[in-house]
Each structure stands twice: as structure tokens, then as C-alpha cells.
Coordinates of C-alpha atoms in Angstrom, one line a residue:
M1 CA -20.6 -44.3 76.6
I2 CA -19.3 -43.5 73.0
I3 CA -15.2 -43.8 73.5
D4 CA -13.0 -41.8 71.1
A5 CA -11.3 -44.7 69.2
L6 CA -11.5 -48.7 69.1
I7 CA -8.4 -50.7 67.8
T8 CA -9.4 -54.4 66.8
N9 CA -8.2 -57.5 64.9
A10 CA -4.8 -56.9 66.9
R11 CA -1.9 -58.8 68.7
V12 CA -2.0 -57.2 71.7
L13 CA 1.3 -57.0 73.9
T14 CA -0.1 -55.5 77.2
M15 CA 3.1 -55.8 79.4
D16 CA 0.5 -56.4 82.3
P17 CA 1.3 -59.7 84.0
E18 CA -2.3 -60.5 84.6
R19 CA -3.6 -60.0 81.2
P20 CA -0.4 -60.2 78.9
T21 CA -2.7 -60.3 75.5
A22 CA -6.1 -59.0 73.9
T23 CA -7.4 -58.6 70.6
R24 CA -9.3 -55.1 71.0
L25 CA -8.2 -51.9 73.0
G26 CA -10.5 -48.5 73.2
I27 CA -9.3 -45.1 73.6
W28 CA -11.2 -42.5 75.5
N29 CA -9.8 -39.1 76.6
G30 CA -6.4 -40.1 76.0
R31 CA -6.2 -43.1 78.2
I32 CA -7.2 -47.1 77.5
V33 CA -10.8 -47.4 78.3
G34 CA -10.7 -51.1 78.4
L35 CA -9.6 -54.6 76.5
D36 CA -11.7 -57.2 74.7
E37 CA -14.7 -58.1 76.8
E38 CA -14.6 -54.7 79.0
L39 CA -15.4 -53.0 75.6
E40 CA -18.6 -55.0 75.3
G41 CA -21.7 -52.4 75.0
L42 CA -19.2 -49.5 73.7
R43 CA -19.6 -47.3 70.7
A44 CA -16.4 -45.4 68.9
R45 CA -16.2 -42.5 66.7
R46 CA -13.3 -44.5 65.1
V47 CA -12.4 -48.0 64.6
I48 CA -9.2 -48.6 63.8
D49 CA -8.7 -51.9 62.2
A50 CA -5.0 -53.4 62.8
G51 CA -4.9 -56.1 60.4
G52 CA -3.7 -58.2 62.9
M53 CA -0.4 -56.1 63.5
T54 CA 1.4 -56.1 67.0
V55 CA 0.1 -53.4 69.4
L56 CA 2.5 -52.7 72.6
P57 CA 3.1 -49.9 74.9
G58 CA 5.3 -46.8 73.5
F59 CA 8.6 -48.0 74.0
H60 CA 10.4 -45.7 76.8
D61 CA 13.9 -44.9 76.5
A62 CA 15.3 -44.5 79.7
H63 CA 18.4 -42.9 79.5
N64 CA 19.0 -40.6 76.4
H65 CA 20.3 -37.3 75.9
M66 CA 17.8 -35.4 73.3
A67 CA 19.0 -32.1 72.6
T68 CA 22.2 -33.0 71.9
F69 CA 20.6 -36.0 69.2
G70 CA 18.8 -33.3 68.1
R71 CA 21.4 -31.3 67.1
S72 CA 23.4 -34.3 66.0
L73 CA 21.1 -34.7 63.5
L74 CA 22.3 -31.8 61.4
N75 CA 25.9 -32.7 62.2
I76 CA 28.6 -34.7 59.9
D77 CA 27.5 -38.3 61.2
A78 CA 31.3 -39.7 61.4
G79 CA 30.1 -43.3 63.2
A80 CA 28.8 -44.2 59.4
L81 CA 32.5 -43.5 58.2
G82 CA 34.7 -46.0 57.4
S83 CA 38.3 -44.4 57.8
L84 CA 40.2 -41.2 58.6
D85 CA 40.4 -39.9 55.2
E86 CA 36.6 -40.2 54.7
L87 CA 36.0 -38.5 58.0
Y88 CA 38.2 -35.7 56.6
A89 CA 37.0 -35.6 53.4
A90 CA 33.6 -35.1 55.3
V91 CA 35.0 -31.9 56.8
R92 CA 36.6 -31.0 53.7
T93 CA 32.9 -31.3 52.0
R94 CA 31.1 -29.1 54.7
A95 CA 33.5 -26.5 55.0
D96 CA 33.8 -25.9 51.1
E97 CA 29.6 -26.0 51.1
D98 CA 29.6 -23.1 53.9
P99 CA 32.7 -20.6 54.1
E100 CA 30.9 -18.9 56.4
R101 CA 30.0 -21.7 58.8
E102 CA 31.5 -20.6 62.3
W103 CA 31.4 -24.6 63.5
I104 CA 32.0 -27.6 61.8
I105 CA 30.8 -30.7 63.8
A106 CA 31.3 -34.4 63.3
D107 CA 29.6 -36.9 65.6
A108 CA 30.2 -40.5 66.6
Y109 CA 33.6 -41.4 65.6
D110 CA 34.9 -44.6 67.0
Q111 CA 39.1 -44.9 66.7
R112 CA 38.6 -48.4 66.0
A113 CA 36.1 -48.1 62.8
L114 CA 38.3 -45.3 61.5
G115 CA 41.7 -46.9 62.3
G116 CA 42.8 -44.3 64.7
H117 CA 41.9 -41.1 66.3
P118 CA 41.6 -38.0 63.7
T119 CA 44.3 -35.3 64.8
R120 CA 44.6 -31.6 64.9
E121 CA 46.9 -31.1 61.8
G122 CA 44.6 -33.8 60.1
L123 CA 41.5 -31.3 60.8
D124 CA 43.4 -28.2 59.7
A125 CA 44.5 -29.7 56.3
A126 CA 40.7 -30.4 55.3
A127 CA 39.4 -27.3 56.6
P128 CA 42.7 -24.8 57.4
G129 CA 41.3 -21.6 59.7
R130 CA 37.8 -23.1 60.6
N131 CA 36.6 -24.2 63.9
V132 CA 36.4 -27.7 63.9
I133 CA 35.5 -30.4 66.7
V134 CA 34.6 -34.2 66.4
N135 CA 32.9 -35.9 69.5
H136 CA 33.6 -39.4 70.0
R137 CA 31.0 -41.7 70.3
T138 CA 30.8 -42.0 73.9
T139 CA 31.1 -38.0 74.3
H140 CA 33.6 -38.5 77.1
M141 CA 36.2 -37.1 74.3
L142 CA 36.8 -34.7 71.5
V143 CA 39.3 -33.8 68.8
A144 CA 39.7 -30.0 67.7
S145 CA 41.4 -27.8 65.4
T146 CA 44.0 -25.5 66.2
P147 CA 42.2 -22.3 65.9
V148 CA 39.7 -24.1 68.8
F149 CA 42.9 -24.5 70.5
E150 CA 44.1 -21.0 70.0
R151 CA 40.6 -19.7 71.1
V152 CA 40.5 -21.9 74.7
G153 CA 44.7 -21.4 75.0
A154 CA 44.8 -24.9 75.4
L155 CA 48.2 -25.1 72.8
H156 CA 50.5 -24.5 75.7
T157 CA 51.7 -27.0 78.2
D158 CA 51.3 -24.6 81.0
W159 CA 47.3 -24.2 80.4
P160 CA 45.9 -25.9 83.5
V161 CA 44.2 -29.2 82.7
P162 CA 40.9 -29.1 85.4
S163 CA 41.2 -32.4 87.1
G164 CA 39.4 -35.3 86.1
G165 CA 40.5 -34.3 82.5
F166 CA 43.1 -34.5 80.0
V167 CA 45.1 -33.0 76.6
E168 CA 47.1 -35.4 75.1
R169 CA 49.9 -33.7 73.8
D170 CA 53.5 -35.4 71.8
E171 CA 57.1 -35.4 72.7
R172 CA 57.5 -31.4 72.1
G173 CA 54.3 -31.2 74.3
A174 CA 52.3 -29.8 71.7
P175 CA 48.4 -30.7 71.6
V176 CA 47.8 -33.8 69.0
G177 CA 44.2 -32.8 69.3
L178 CA 42.6 -35.5 71.6
V179 CA 40.6 -33.7 75.1
G180 CA 38.5 -35.6 77.1
E181 CA 36.6 -35.5 80.4
Q182 CA 36.8 -32.2 82.4
A183 CA 39.4 -30.9 79.8
M184 CA 36.1 -30.4 77.3
A185 CA 34.2 -27.7 78.7
A186 CA 36.4 -25.0 77.6
F187 CA 36.2 -26.5 74.1
R188 CA 32.1 -26.8 74.1
D189 CA 32.2 -23.6 76.4
L190 CA 32.8 -21.8 73.0
S191 CA 29.6 -22.6 71.2
R192 CA 27.4 -23.0 74.4
P193 CA 25.1 -21.9 75.7
H194 CA 22.8 -23.1 72.5
S195 CA 20.0 -20.6 71.6
V196 CA 16.4 -21.3 72.9
E197 CA 15.7 -21.5 69.3
V198 CA 18.0 -24.3 68.1
L199 CA 17.5 -26.4 71.2
A200 CA 13.7 -26.2 70.5
D201 CA 13.9 -26.7 66.9
A202 CA 16.8 -29.9 67.7
L203 CA 14.0 -31.4 69.6
G204 CA 11.4 -31.0 67.1
R205 CA 13.9 -33.7 65.3
A206 CA 14.4 -35.8 67.7
S207 CA 10.8 -36.2 68.7
D208 CA 10.2 -37.0 65.3
R209 CA 12.6 -39.3 64.9
F210 CA 11.8 -41.2 68.4
L211 CA 7.9 -41.4 67.0
S212 CA 9.2 -43.2 63.8
E213 CA 10.4 -45.7 66.1
G214 CA 7.9 -46.5 68.1
I215 CA 9.2 -44.4 71.1
T216 CA 6.4 -42.2 73.3
A217 CA 8.4 -41.7 76.5
V218 CA 12.1 -40.7 77.1
G219 CA 14.4 -40.1 80.1
E220 CA 16.6 -37.0 79.3
A221 CA 19.7 -37.9 81.0
G222 CA 21.4 -34.8 81.8
I223 CA 20.0 -30.8 81.4
G224 CA 21.8 -27.5 82.6
D225 CA 25.1 -26.0 83.0
S226 CA 27.6 -29.1 82.8
P227 CA 31.0 -30.0 80.7
V228 CA 30.0 -33.3 80.0
V229 CA 26.1 -32.9 79.1
G230 CA 24.0 -30.4 79.0
S231 CA 23.6 -27.4 76.3
S232 CA 22.4 -24.3 78.1
P233 CA 22.0 -23.2 81.8
I234 CA 18.6 -22.4 80.9
E235 CA 18.0 -25.8 78.8
L236 CA 14.6 -26.5 80.9
L237 CA 13.1 -23.3 78.6
P238 CA 13.3 -24.9 75.5
Y239 CA 11.6 -28.1 76.3
Q240 CA 8.6 -26.1 77.3
V241 CA 9.0 -24.0 74.1
A242 CA 8.8 -27.1 71.9
R243 CA 5.6 -28.4 73.9
E244 CA 3.8 -25.2 73.5
R245 CA 4.6 -25.0 69.4
G246 CA 3.7 -28.7 69.5
R247 CA 7.0 -30.2 68.5
L248 CA 7.5 -31.9 71.6
G249 CA 6.0 -35.3 70.8
V250 CA 7.1 -38.0 73.2
R251 CA 6.9 -37.5 76.9
V252 CA 10.3 -36.6 78.5
R253 CA 11.1 -37.0 82.3
L254 CA 14.5 -34.3 82.7
M255 CA 17.7 -35.3 84.4
V256 CA 19.5 -32.1 86.2
S257 CA 22.8 -32.7 86.2
M258 CA 24.6 -32.3 89.5
E259 CA 26.6 -29.0 88.7
N260 CA 22.9 -27.0 88.6
L261 CA 23.0 -27.5 92.3
H262 CA 23.6 -24.6 94.8
G263 CA 23.5 -23.2 98.4
V264 CA 20.3 -22.3 99.4
V265 CA 19.1 -21.3 102.7
S266 CA 15.8 -23.2 104.7
A267 CA 14.3 -23.4 107.5
P268 CA 16.7 -25.1 110.3
D269 CA 14.4 -28.1 110.4
D270 CA 13.9 -28.6 106.5
L271 CA 17.7 -29.7 106.7
I272 CA 18.1 -28.3 103.0
D273 CA 21.6 -27.0 102.0
L274 CA 21.9 -27.4 98.1
G275 CA 19.2 -27.3 95.6
L276 CA 17.5 -25.1 92.6
D277 CA 15.7 -21.9 93.1
L278 CA 12.6 -22.3 94.8
G279 CA 13.2 -25.7 96.0
L280 CA 12.6 -27.4 92.7
R281 CA 13.2 -31.4 92.6
T282 CA 12.0 -34.6 91.4
G283 CA 8.6 -34.6 90.5
F284 CA 8.1 -31.1 89.6
G285 CA 6.3 -30.8 86.5
D286 CA 3.3 -33.4 84.6
D287 CA 3.1 -36.5 83.5
F288 CA 4.3 -35.0 80.0
L289 CA 7.3 -33.0 80.5
G290 CA 9.3 -32.9 84.2
I291 CA 11.8 -33.5 86.2
G292 CA 13.1 -36.4 87.2
A293 CA 16.5 -37.6 89.2
L294 CA 19.6 -35.3 89.9
K295 CA 22.7 -36.9 87.1
M296 CA 25.7 -37.2 88.6
F297 CA 28.8 -38.4 87.4
T298 CA 31.9 -40.5 88.9
D299 CA 33.9 -41.6 85.8
G300 CA 34.1 -42.0 81.3
A301 CA 33.9 -44.5 79.7
I302 CA 35.3 -47.7 78.2
S303 CA 35.8 -47.1 74.7
S304 CA 37.6 -43.9 75.5
R305 CA 39.7 -46.0 78.0
T306 CA 38.2 -43.0 80.9
A307 CA 35.9 -45.7 82.6
A308 CA 37.6 -46.0 85.9
L309 CA 38.9 -49.5 86.9
D310 CA 40.7 -51.4 89.7
E311 CA 42.9 -52.9 87.0
P312 CA 44.6 -51.4 84.4
Y313 CA 43.3 -52.0 80.7
C314 CA 44.6 -54.6 78.8
D315 CA 45.4 -52.2 75.8
H316 CA 46.0 -48.9 77.4
G317 CA 47.8 -49.3 81.0
G318 CA 45.7 -46.7 82.5
H319 CA 42.9 -47.0 85.1
G320 CA 41.0 -44.7 83.5
V321 CA 39.3 -41.4 85.0
M322 CA 37.3 -40.3 88.1
Q323 CA 35.7 -37.0 87.2
F324 CA 35.0 -36.1 90.6
G325 CA 36.0 -37.5 94.0
R326 CA 34.5 -39.6 96.6
E327 CA 33.8 -37.2 99.4
E328 CA 32.8 -34.7 97.0
L329 CA 30.2 -37.3 95.7
T330 CA 28.8 -38.1 99.1
A331 CA 28.4 -34.6 100.0
L332 CA 26.5 -33.3 97.7
A333 CA 24.3 -36.8 97.4
S334 CA 23.5 -36.8 100.9
S335 CA 22.5 -32.7 101.0
A336 CA 20.3 -33.9 97.3
T337 CA 18.3 -36.6 99.3
R338 CA 17.7 -34.7 101.9
A339 CA 16.3 -32.5 99.8
G340 CA 14.0 -34.8 98.4
W341 CA 15.9 -35.5 95.0
Q342 CA 16.0 -39.1 93.3
L343 CA 19.7 -39.8 92.3
A344 CA 20.7 -41.3 89.1
V345 CA 24.5 -41.8 89.2
H346 CA 26.4 -42.9 86.4
A347 CA 29.3 -45.1 86.9
I348 CA 30.8 -47.4 84.1
G349 CA 33.8 -49.1 85.6
D350 CA 34.1 -51.4 88.6
H351 CA 36.0 -48.8 90.8
A352 CA 33.3 -46.2 90.0
N353 CA 30.2 -48.6 90.5
D354 CA 32.1 -49.3 94.0
V355 CA 31.8 -45.3 94.5
A356 CA 28.5 -45.2 93.1
L357 CA 27.2 -47.7 95.7
D358 CA 28.9 -45.9 98.8
V359 CA 27.6 -42.6 97.8
I360 CA 24.1 -44.0 97.1
E361 CA 24.1 -46.2 100.3
T362 CA 25.2 -43.4 102.5
A363 CA 23.0 -40.8 101.3
A364 CA 20.0 -43.3 101.4
A365 CA 21.0 -44.0 105.2
G366 CA 20.9 -40.1 105.8
A367 CA 17.6 -39.7 104.0
P368 CA 15.1 -42.4 105.1
G369 CA 12.2 -39.9 104.5
N370 CA 13.2 -40.0 100.5
G371 CA 11.3 -42.8 98.9
F372 CA 12.7 -42.8 95.5
R373 CA 14.6 -46.0 94.1
H374 CA 18.0 -44.7 93.2
R375 CA 19.5 -45.4 90.3
I376 CA 22.8 -46.3 88.6
E377 CA 23.3 -45.5 84.8
H378 CA 24.9 -47.5 83.0
A379 CA 26.2 -50.1 85.7
S380 CA 28.9 -51.4 82.7
I381 CA 31.3 -53.4 84.8
L382 CA 30.0 -55.2 88.2
R383 CA 31.8 -57.8 89.6
D384 CA 29.1 -60.6 91.5
D385 CA 29.8 -59.0 95.0
Q386 CA 28.5 -55.5 93.6
V387 CA 25.3 -57.0 91.8
R388 CA 24.5 -58.5 95.5
R389 CA 24.8 -54.8 97.0
M390 CA 22.7 -53.4 94.4
A391 CA 20.4 -55.9 95.3
A392 CA 20.4 -55.2 98.9
A393 CA 20.4 -51.5 98.3
G394 CA 17.2 -51.4 96.2
I395 CA 18.9 -49.4 93.6
T396 CA 17.4 -49.9 89.8
A397 CA 20.0 -50.2 87.1
S398 CA 19.7 -48.8 83.9
I399 CA 21.6 -50.0 80.8
Q400 CA 21.7 -49.7 77.2
P401 CA 21.7 -53.0 75.6
E402 CA 22.8 -51.7 72.1
F403 CA 26.5 -51.1 73.6
V404 CA 27.2 -54.5 73.2
S405 CA 26.8 -54.7 69.4
A406 CA 28.5 -51.5 68.8
L407 CA 31.1 -50.8 71.3
G408 CA 31.7 -54.5 72.0
D409 CA 34.5 -55.2 70.4
S410 CA 36.4 -52.3 71.9
V411 CA 35.3 -53.0 75.2
L412 CA 36.2 -57.0 75.3
A413 CA 40.0 -55.6 73.4
G414 CA 40.4 -53.1 77.0
L415 CA 39.8 -55.4 79.5
G416 CA 39.9 -59.0 78.7
E417 CA 38.6 -61.5 81.3
R418 CA 36.5 -58.7 82.9
G419 CA 34.6 -59.2 80.2
P420 CA 31.9 -61.6 81.6
W421 CA 31.4 -58.7 84.0
T422 CA 30.5 -56.1 81.5
Y423 CA 27.0 -55.1 80.2
R424 CA 25.2 -57.6 82.4
H425 CA 21.1 -58.3 82.4
R426 CA 20.1 -61.4 83.2
S427 CA 21.8 -61.7 86.3
L428 CA 21.0 -58.2 87.4
I429 CA 17.2 -59.4 87.1
E430 CA 17.5 -62.9 88.7
A431 CA 19.5 -60.9 91.6
G432 CA 16.0 -58.8 91.7
I433 CA 17.3 -55.5 90.5
P434 CA 14.9 -53.2 88.9
V435 CA 16.4 -53.4 84.7
A436 CA 15.3 -49.9 82.6
L437 CA 16.5 -50.2 79.1
G438 CA 17.8 -47.2 77.1
S439 CA 20.1 -45.9 74.4
D440 CA 22.3 -43.1 75.6
R441 CA 21.7 -41.7 71.6
P442 CA 23.4 -40.6 70.2
V443 CA 26.2 -42.7 72.0
V444 CA 24.5 -45.7 69.4
S445 CA 21.8 -45.6 67.3
G446 CA 19.2 -46.2 69.8
H447 CA 16.0 -47.8 67.6
P448 CA 14.4 -50.0 70.8
L449 CA 14.1 -53.0 68.4
R450 CA 18.3 -53.3 68.3
G451 CA 18.2 -52.8 71.8
V452 CA 16.1 -55.9 72.1
R453 CA 17.9 -57.9 69.6
D454 CA 20.9 -56.7 71.5
S455 CA 19.4 -58.3 74.7
V456 CA 19.2 -61.8 73.3
L457 CA 21.8 -62.5 70.7
R458 CA 24.9 -60.7 73.0
L459 CA 27.1 -60.2 69.2
T460 CA 29.4 -57.9 68.8
S461 CA 29.6 -56.0 65.6
S462 CA 32.5 -58.7 64.2
G463 CA 30.3 -61.3 65.2
A464 CA 31.5 -62.0 68.6
A465 CA 29.7 -63.4 71.6
F466 CA 29.7 -61.1 74.4
S467 CA 29.1 -62.6 77.6
P468 CA 26.7 -64.8 76.4
G469 CA 25.3 -65.9 79.8
E470 CA 23.7 -62.5 80.1
A471 CA 21.2 -62.8 77.2
V472 CA 17.3 -62.5 78.7
D473 CA 14.7 -63.6 76.0
V474 CA 12.4 -61.2 73.5
M475 CA 9.9 -60.3 76.4
T476 CA 11.9 -59.5 79.2
A477 CA 13.7 -57.0 76.6
L478 CA 10.2 -55.4 75.6
R479 CA 9.4 -54.9 79.4
G480 CA 12.7 -53.7 79.6
Y481 CA 11.8 -50.9 77.2
T482 CA 8.3 -50.5 78.5
R483 CA 7.3 -51.2 81.7
D484 CA 10.3 -51.2 83.7
S485 CA 11.5 -48.2 82.2
A486 CA 8.3 -46.2 83.6
A487 CA 8.8 -47.9 87.2
A488 CA 12.2 -46.6 87.2
I489 CA 10.3 -43.1 87.2
G490 CA 7.2 -44.0 89.3
M491 CA 5.3 -44.2 86.4
A492 CA 4.7 -48.2 86.3
D493 CA 0.6 -47.5 87.0
R494 CA 0.0 -45.6 83.9
L495 CA 2.7 -45.8 81.5
G496 CA 4.6 -49.2 79.7
V497 CA 1.4 -50.8 80.0
L498 CA -1.8 -51.5 78.2
R499 CA -4.6 -51.5 80.7
A500 CA -7.9 -49.8 82.0
G501 CA -6.7 -46.3 83.0
A502 CA -3.1 -46.2 81.6
Y503 CA -2.1 -43.4 79.1
A504 CA -3.0 -44.7 75.6
D505 CA 0.8 -44.5 74.3
L506 CA 1.4 -47.3 72.2
A507 CA 3.3 -48.5 69.2
V508 CA 2.0 -50.4 66.2
L509 CA 4.5 -53.0 65.0
D510 CA 4.3 -54.8 61.1
G511 CA 5.3 -58.1 62.9
D512 CA 5.6 -59.8 66.2
P513 CA 8.8 -59.6 68.0
L514 CA 8.1 -62.7 70.1
T515 CA 7.6 -64.8 66.8
A516 CA 10.6 -63.4 64.9
D517 CA 14.0 -64.2 64.0
P518 CA 16.1 -62.4 66.9
A519 CA 18.4 -60.7 64.5
S520 CA 15.9 -59.6 62.4
L521 CA 14.2 -57.6 64.9
P522 CA 15.4 -54.2 63.9
D523 CA 14.1 -55.1 60.6
I524 CA 10.4 -55.0 61.9
A525 CA 8.8 -51.7 60.5
V526 CA 6.4 -49.7 63.0
A527 CA 3.6 -48.5 61.4
A528 CA 2.4 -46.2 64.0
T529 CA 2.8 -44.5 67.1
A530 CA 0.1 -42.5 69.6
V531 CA 0.8 -40.5 72.6
A532 CA -2.3 -40.5 74.7
G533 CA -4.2 -41.3 71.8
D534 CA -3.1 -39.3 69.2
F535 CA -1.7 -41.0 66.4
L536 CA 1.4 -38.9 66.1
F537 CA 3.5 -41.0 63.4
D538 CA 1.3 -42.7 61.0
P539 CA 2.5 -42.8 57.4
S540 CA -0.1 -45.4 56.1
G541 CA -2.9 -43.5 57.7
L542 CA -3.9 -46.8 59.6
A543 CA -5.6 -44.2 62.3
Q544 CA -7.4 -42.1 60.0

């Protein structure tokens, strides 16, 4: 037998507990044909000398917003700025560069880094008469200019603020510019839906970035019509178009936002009353592009002080925001699980996690034939009793380790003594809870090796220790970004592991993450990335 490729002289980290390491790996027809002695007697059309570099399964980002991230690459990166003056200057420059541009968008601002939130008046001064939106790094708040408020009709105090949202106003009732949660929909809808062409191009840009970071699979955490996530009611189509054009280089599981389910008619015995047309549900598609879980929402985010807490924030006085009520969520989740959906419930605050646990437990009990392991996305603030409930209910925790460094200082300022309950990792694993790792990109940079670093070191950007008892070792974090994230979508037999029969999705690192100083993990270069045996990122020509 002649195989397609043979990788030699490598340090292979397989993520397979039965065979953790190897030095040679064979690829045939997009899959791994064997390791080391399993390759004896086989010849290869191409031999790739890895030069002692590390080969491991391609990283799997379990929770990101791919289309939003791809579009953000063309916007102002407010996360890289250090003051409000710098932000206003960047808005002014963008406005001057293109006087005909309809929208000026900045992403990922952090009020702590800037010294405060931007204001409507500040944006008006920077770009008079222009439509400007500055998105918070959590994506749960935005700041808009006066022309945007005028188009929405929200300048006046009688504008109906949707339940689960807010518009911050001054003592005269005039909006200061800050809008949050459900109230954002009217502002974002002015530029939505984004066209198929715009979204397909954005997916191509995001895909290129992912491949350069060793990422071969992602979970898109919400497509369709939604006030918080989603870009278009026909958002699955741009993924198909990007794939047809060869621009979708990574595998994608698409979570469908809960708002997209609608009443459907089925046979009485089917007990299905909510769904997508034609009965589409979790599992439709193939191993490259398919429908994943139903994305549901409870609360907001900690940095925006909209995560729903039992006790108020230390620096804010509020308890956060619930975007949807318990009864509404329970009814929808129960219908969805009967229809065959896996649930992925966004829950950050401890109150929100109580609601998420109640919703999932009730829905699962009413759909015993649904074999999916449901998920809580973020699971950010968890008391010990909630950890035990998650374990007992068989729920997967989908967490984002880079939140520790990127958001940790703001989080600690708002939570006080609840810090030890926050961004848990080790305690989840010790309780037997499956843990899938991701980024929530564009909320944070998203590079998996940054997440591995933060899983191990647990340090904020200021150097403060963040619940150091929740630290895990490097191998545990690597498994979270490979095998365990694949398991969360039911594909652990063929993704996230390097063994015979699995897909040849792999990353080649110019360094060994197991022996490197954890602080230097993000500095390890990705030398090449392959999906189904095709080296789609190979700047040095390693596989040529």
C-alpha cells in the first residue's frame, strides 16, 4: 500500500490515553492510517521531516463567533487602545479616510483600559453626523453616536426599552450613548442582515487566522436572527458559499440561536411543536459543516455588569440582567429537546447558572430519548453546590480560559469574595464534568496557546492571582482544546485525537508545550496546520 504522506522525526502528542506519544504518523485519504510500528511496510508518496517539532491534533475552539470575528478584522480594534482619546482619534481617522462610509465600527473596547465608557457626545465630536457604533468587548453592550440614536428613535425617554435591555440616560433623560443586552437589537438591525457576500468574505478571513494558530475546528456560538449574536436570518448559507469557494478551511459546528425556532406542525405522536423548517436539528450536515446545539441565553456578562447574580456587584449595586425568563426558557428547551436538539445554554452569573441548571434538568427529564449531553456555555460563576448539580446532570462545561488574563481584573473588582467561584477549571474536572475549551472570540484574542497559558498560570493582565487553586497542567489544557472539545460535539472518535481512523487534522508546533515555560506558551510558533491531511497553512513549505 502507498499512503499519501508520512511524517517522520516528530514528537507526536496523540491525546490518546492508550498511546500518548509517537514519532511517526501516516496519512491516507484524509485520515490517519497509523503510528510508528503500524506503518511498517508502507510506502508514502511524500515524506515530511518534522525536524523534531511537536505534532498534535489541531486545536478545537469550542465557542467562538466566527462571522463576527471575521468582520471585526476590518473594523477599528478598540481593544488595542489605551485611552478614550485614542479611541476618538481612531474614529476620526476612519471617518476622514472614507467620507462616504455609511458605518464606522469599533470593536472590543474595555472601559477599564480606556478610563471609562465612550459617550455619544464624544463620538459625535470625533465624527460629526456619522453613524458610529463602538462595541464592548463582551458584545453585551455598545455605544452609539447621535445619528444612530435618531435612526432608532431612542433619543427620547418614551422609546420602549425591550425587557432584558437598557439604555443609560443622564439626569435630563438624554441617552449618554451606552446601550445593553436586548436593547441593542434595534441599533444593530440598522446594518443587518449582512449580505451573503460580506459574511462569506468574513468567514474566509477568520478561517485564515484560525489556521495560522493551529485551529482546525470551531464551534460557532450562535447563527441566525438574534439581538446578541447572529448576522443574518439566512446565516447558514454564507458558510455553504465559503465552503464551495474553498474559503472555509476549518471544520465548523453551527449553534442555532434560540430565537430562530418557530412553531411547526408534526404528527401528534412526534410531540414536536417547535423547530426549524423541514425538521432540521442537531446533527444535520457532515463532519466538516453541520448543525450543532441550540444556543440559548440567560444573562449578560461580568465585565458589562449584566451577568445575573444572587447578590449585587461590589462596585455597581445591580444584580445584572436576565434576558429571558425562567418559564419561557423552560418551555422552549423542553420543546427543543423533544425535537432532538442538544442544548447549549449561555449562563455566567450564579443566579443565571441556577436557572440554566433548572432548565436543562427539566428539559432532559421530559425527553429521555434525547441522547445528547447538554452544555452550559461559560458557566463562569459557580458555587460548589452548582458544580455538584452539573456533575449529577451530566452537563458539559464550555469555558474560556483566556478570560482570566483578559477580563480578570475587572471581574475581581466586581465580584469580591465570589472570585473563588469564578472561571473554575480544576474543580470541574475533579467533579467529573467534561470541560471543553474555547475563546468566545472576538471577546479575547483567541489563540489556543494563550488559553493554555492562562489555564496553568491563572494570572490577570495586572499580574494578580485569579483563583490559583483552579489551575490545571498543560496536558489537561491541551486535551480541553482537542479531544474534550471534540467530545462535546460527539466526535471524539474521529476528531481531537491522533490515531488510526481519525481525521488527519493536526498542528505542527515549533516547540514543545509540555516542556516550555508556561508563560512563554503563546510564543511557540505554529509551523503548519493540516485539515484532512491537506496542509492549508504552511508558510515555510514544511510539507512541500
